[in-house]
C-alpha atoms as a PDB file:
ATOM      1  CA  UNK A   1     188.796  63.930  42.732  1.00  0.00           C
ATOM      2  CA  UNK A   2     189.162  60.294  41.792  1.00  0.00           C
ATOM      3  CA  UNK A   3     185.869  59.960  39.821  1.00  0.00           C
ATOM      4  CA  UNK A   4     186.725  62.690  37.327  1.00  0.00           C
ATOM      5  CA  UNK A   5     186.777  61.592  33.703  1.00  0.00           C
ATOM      6  CA  UNK A   6     189.691  62.622  31.519  1.00  0.00           C
ATOM      7  CA  UNK A   7     187.930  64.681  28.822  1.00  0.00           C
ATOM      8  CA  UNK A   8     190.939  64.560  26.469  1.00  0.00           C
ATOM      9  CA  UNK A   9     191.154  60.759  26.700  1.00  0.00           C
ATOM     10  CA  UNK A  10     187.394  60.471  26.204  1.00  0.00           C
ATOM     11  CA  UNK A  11     187.605  62.735  23.155  1.00  0.00           C
ATOM     12  CA  UNK A  12     190.394  60.566  21.725  1.00  0.00           C
ATOM     13  CA  UNK A  13     188.364  57.392  22.290  1.00  0.00           C
ATOM     14  CA  UNK A  14     185.297  58.922  20.656  1.00  0.00           C
ATOM     15  CA  UNK A  15     187.349  60.131  17.672  1.00  0.00           C
ATOM     16  CA  UNK A  16     188.849  56.660  17.194  1.00  0.00           C
ATOM     17  CA  UNK A  17     185.466  54.944  17.470  1.00  0.00           C
ATOM     18  CA  UNK A  18     183.722  57.322  15.062  1.00  0.00           C
ATOM     19  CA  UNK A  19     186.630  57.090  12.607  1.00  0.00           C
ATOM     20  CA  UNK A  20     186.500  53.302  12.674  1.00  0.00           C
ATOM     21  CA  UNK A  21     182.730  53.270  12.106  1.00  0.00           C
ATOM     22  CA  UNK A  22     183.100  55.728   9.199  1.00  0.00           C
ATOM     23  CA  UNK A  23     185.931  53.714   7.648  1.00  0.00           C
ATOM     24  CA  UNK A  24     184.049  50.417   7.943  1.00  0.00           C
ATOM     25  CA  UNK A  25     180.835  51.911   6.566  1.00  0.00           C
ATOM     26  CA  UNK A  26     182.727  53.456   3.642  1.00  0.00           C
ATOM     27  CA  UNK A  27     184.464  50.156   2.872  1.00  0.00           C
ATOM     28  CA  UNK A  28     181.211  48.181   3.035  1.00  0.00           C
ATOM     29  CA  UNK A  29     179.152  50.538   0.899  1.00  0.00           C
ATOM     30  CA  UNK A  30     177.350  48.917  -1.980  1.00  0.00           C
ATOM     31  CA  UNK A  31     177.022  52.033  -4.113  1.00  0.00           C
ATOM     32  CA  UNK A  32     178.950  53.610  -6.904  1.00  0.00           C
ATOM     33  CA  UNK A  33     178.618  57.070  -5.358  1.00  0.00           C
ATOM     34  CA  UNK A  34     181.769  58.703  -4.053  1.00  0.00           C
ATOM     35  CA  UNK A  35     181.876  60.145  -0.544  1.00  0.00           C
ATOM     36  CA  UNK A  36     181.578  63.737  -1.893  1.00  0.00           C
ATOM     37  CA  UNK A  37     178.590  62.725  -4.030  1.00  0.00           C
ATOM     38  CA  UNK A  38     176.869  61.112  -1.043  1.00  0.00           C
ATOM     39  CA  UNK A  39     177.618  64.216   0.991  1.00  0.00           C
ATOM     40  CA  UNK A  40     175.950  66.486  -1.590  1.00  0.00           C
ATOM     41  CA  UNK A  41     172.838  64.306  -1.758  1.00  0.00           C
ATOM     42  CA  UNK A  42     172.636  64.237   2.044  1.00  0.00           C
ATOM     43  CA  UNK A  43     173.082  67.984   2.323  1.00  0.00           C
ATOM     44  CA  UNK A  44     170.384  68.705  -0.264  1.00  0.00           C
ATOM     45  CA  UNK A  45     168.071  66.227   1.446  1.00  0.00           C
ATOM     46  CA  UNK A  46     168.580  67.799   4.874  1.00  0.00           C
ATOM     47  CA  UNK A  47     168.788  71.486   3.967  1.00  0.00           C
ATOM     48  CA  UNK A  48     166.901  71.779   0.696  1.00  0.00           C
ATOM     49  CA  UNK A  49     168.056  73.484  -2.511  1.00  0.00           C
ATOM     50  CA  UNK A  50     171.434  75.216  -2.513  1.00  0.00           C
ATOM     51  CA  UNK A  51     173.992  76.696  -4.874  1.00  0.00           C
ATOM     52  CA  UNK A  52     177.326  75.166  -5.841  1.00  0.00           C
ATOM     53  CA  UNK A  53     179.042  77.817  -3.714  1.00  0.00           C
ATOM     54  CA  UNK A  54     176.856  76.962  -0.722  1.00  0.00           C
ATOM     55  CA  UNK A  55     177.525  73.240  -1.073  1.00  0.00           C
ATOM     56  CA  UNK A  56     181.257  73.926  -1.474  1.00  0.00           C
ATOM     57  CA  UNK A  57     181.283  75.942   1.760  1.00  0.00           C
ATOM     58  CA  UNK A  58     179.548  73.118   3.649  1.00  0.00           C
ATOM     59  CA  UNK A  59     182.026  70.499   2.403  1.00  0.00           C
ATOM     60  CA  UNK A  60     184.982  72.888   2.645  1.00  0.00           C
ATOM     61  CA  UNK A  61     186.056  72.449  -0.967  1.00  0.00           C
ATOM     62  CA  UNK A  62     186.464  74.891  -3.836  1.00  0.00           C
ATOM     63  CA  UNK A  63     183.475  75.707  -6.044  1.00  0.00           C
ATOM     64  CA  UNK A  64     185.416  74.142  -8.949  1.00  0.00           C
ATOM     65  CA  UNK A  65     185.762  70.847  -7.072  1.00  0.00           C
ATOM     66  CA  UNK A  66     182.090  70.951  -6.135  1.00  0.00           C
ATOM     67  CA  UNK A  67     181.244  71.674  -9.773  1.00  0.00           C
ATOM     68  CA  UNK A  68     182.735  68.305 -10.792  1.00  0.00           C
ATOM     69  CA  UNK A  69     180.758  66.488  -8.120  1.00  0.00           C
ATOM     70  CA  UNK A  70     177.548  68.279  -9.107  1.00  0.00           C
ATOM     71  CA  UNK A  71     178.102  67.546 -12.812  1.00  0.00           C
ATOM     72  CA  UNK A  72     178.413  63.825 -12.080  1.00  0.00           C
ATOM     73  CA  UNK A  73     175.242  63.770  -9.967  1.00  0.00           C
ATOM     74  CA  UNK A  74     173.360  65.822 -12.530  1.00  0.00           C
ATOM     75  CA  UNK A  75     174.421  63.487 -15.359  1.00  0.00           C
ATOM     76  CA  UNK A  76     172.934  60.563 -13.417  1.00  0.00           C
ATOM     77  CA  UNK A  77     169.701  62.399 -12.785  1.00  0.00           C
ATOM     78  CA  UNK A  78     170.173  62.597  -8.998  1.00  0.00           C
ATOM     79  CA  UNK A  79     170.074  66.387  -8.814  1.00  0.00           C
ATOM     80  CA  UNK A  80     168.685  69.151 -10.995  1.00  0.00           C
ATOM     81  CA  UNK A  81     169.479  72.827 -11.398  1.00  0.00           C
ATOM     82  CA  UNK A  82     166.915  75.571 -11.663  1.00  0.00           C
ATOM     83  CA  UNK A  83     167.162  79.351 -11.857  1.00  0.00           C
ATOM     84  CA  UNK A  84     167.390  80.973  -8.450  1.00  0.00           C
ATOM     85  CA  UNK A  85     164.009  82.658  -7.848  1.00  0.00           C
ATOM     86  CA  UNK A  86     165.758  85.515  -6.038  1.00  0.00           C
ATOM     87  CA  UNK A  87     168.599  86.053  -8.515  1.00  0.00           C
ATOM     88  CA  UNK A  88     168.072  84.997 -12.125  1.00  0.00           C
ATOM     89  CA  UNK A  89     171.828  85.069 -12.807  1.00  0.00           C
ATOM     90  CA  UNK A  90     172.365  82.159 -10.409  1.00  0.00           C
ATOM     91  CA  UNK A  91     170.903  78.688 -10.140  1.00  0.00           C
ATOM     92  CA  UNK A  92     170.093  76.360  -7.269  1.00  0.00           C
ATOM     93  CA  UNK A  93     170.469  72.618  -7.078  1.00  0.00           C
ATOM     94  CA  UNK A  94     167.890  70.258  -5.659  1.00  0.00           C
ATOM     95  CA  UNK A  95     167.472  66.554  -5.160  1.00  0.00           C
ATOM     96  CA  UNK A  96     165.389  64.664  -7.731  1.00  0.00           C
ATOM     97  CA  UNK A  97     163.128  61.735  -6.872  1.00  0.00           C
ATOM     98  CA  UNK A  98     165.842  59.395  -8.215  1.00  0.00           C
ATOM     99  CA  UNK A  99     168.452  61.101  -6.021  1.00  0.00           C
ATOM    100  CA  UNK A 100     166.232  60.797  -2.956  1.00  0.00           C
ATOM    101  CA  UNK A 101     165.678  57.074  -3.666  1.00  0.00           C
ATOM    102  CA  UNK A 102     169.415  56.512  -4.105  1.00  0.00           C
ATOM    103  CA  UNK A 103     170.201  58.328  -0.853  1.00  0.00           C
ATOM    104  CA  UNK A 104     167.511  56.486   1.092  1.00  0.00           C
ATOM    105  CA  UNK A 105     168.721  53.123  -0.280  1.00  0.00           C
ATOM    106  CA  UNK A 106     172.250  53.942   0.921  1.00  0.00           C
ATOM    107  CA  UNK A 107     170.985  55.006   4.347  1.00  0.00           C
ATOM    108  CA  UNK A 108     168.745  51.946   4.681  1.00  0.00           C
ATOM    109  CA  UNK A 109     171.636  49.622   3.835  1.00  0.00           C
ATOM    110  CA  UNK A 110     173.893  51.355   6.370  1.00  0.00           C
ATOM    111  CA  UNK A 111     171.205  51.220   9.054  1.00  0.00           C
ATOM    112  CA  UNK A 112     170.616  47.514   8.397  1.00  0.00           C
ATOM    113  CA  UNK A 113     174.335  46.830   8.638  1.00  0.00           C
ATOM    114  CA  UNK A 114     174.631  48.658  11.963  1.00  0.00           C
ATOM    115  CA  UNK A 115     171.479  46.978  13.309  1.00  0.00           C
ATOM    116  CA  UNK A 116     172.871  43.551  12.431  1.00  0.00           C
ATOM    117  CA  UNK A 117     176.150  44.329  14.218  1.00  0.00           C
ATOM    118  CA  UNK A 118     174.253  45.521  17.297  1.00  0.00           C
ATOM    119  CA  UNK A 119     171.879  42.566  17.305  1.00  0.00           C
ATOM    120  CA  UNK A 120     174.533  39.925  16.641  1.00  0.00           C
ATOM    121  CA  UNK A 121     177.384  41.143  18.845  1.00  0.00           C
ATOM    122  CA  UNK A 122     176.074  43.268  21.715  1.00  0.00           C
ATOM    123  CA  UNK A 123     173.943  42.550  24.728  1.00  0.00           C
ATOM    124  CA  UNK A 124     170.619  44.319  25.245  1.00  0.00           C
ATOM    125  CA  UNK A 125     172.270  46.398  27.996  1.00  0.00           C
ATOM    126  CA  UNK A 126     175.064  47.462  25.617  1.00  0.00           C
ATOM    127  CA  UNK A 127     172.529  48.338  22.930  1.00  0.00           C
ATOM    128  CA  UNK A 128     170.694  50.476  25.513  1.00  0.00           C
ATOM    129  CA  UNK A 129     173.943  52.352  26.287  1.00  0.00           C
ATOM    130  CA  UNK A 130     174.472  53.121  22.607  1.00  0.00           C
ATOM    131  CA  UNK A 131     170.824  54.141  22.284  1.00  0.00           C
ATOM    132  CA  UNK A 132     171.204  56.562  25.193  1.00  0.00           C
ATOM    133  CA  UNK A 133     174.575  57.903  23.967  1.00  0.00           C
ATOM    134  CA  UNK A 134     173.559  58.522  20.327  1.00  0.00           C
ATOM    135  CA  UNK A 135     171.818  61.871  20.968  1.00  0.00           C
ATOM    136  CA  UNK A 136     174.794  63.030  23.024  1.00  0.00           C
ATOM    137  CA  UNK A 137     177.211  62.146  20.232  1.00  0.00           C
ATOM    138  CA  UNK A 138     175.017  64.042  17.786  1.00  0.00           C
ATOM    139  CA  UNK A 139     175.052  67.037  20.127  1.00  0.00           C
ATOM    140  CA  UNK A 140     178.864  66.953  20.297  1.00  0.00           C
ATOM    141  CA  UNK A 141     178.942  66.923  16.473  1.00  0.00           C
ATOM    142  CA  UNK A 142     176.900  70.143  16.381  1.00  0.00           C
ATOM    143  CA  UNK A 143     179.722  71.978  18.163  1.00  0.00           C
ATOM    144  CA  UNK A 144     182.606  70.794  16.007  1.00  0.00           C
END
């Protein structure tokens, strides 16, 4: 059938586009947080308190590597550790008010940057296409 879409080619185009957006956003960030630090703050914001081991699993790094990231965030007052209520030998990490503010400032800046690019360089019809595609892209991400 002539109207069939090449799924492999579409996947490659989506990967390239998402990679370029990520690269540009990372290069334009106005924060002194590293990508792993931002990831930890985001994860704690979305999922709530977690252990170093749990955060390491999510980011696919060793607990030792995650320990360095956590230590840096803790030193800046962005996260805090408390005894695990279910197992006193362990502790859980949670976002502090300062960490939440930092994360929301980063997200707001990124959103403003994307909104400016949309507003300044795309037509209303193109913006509508991106609006309609965003939930689909998020759905694809859930299955990766």
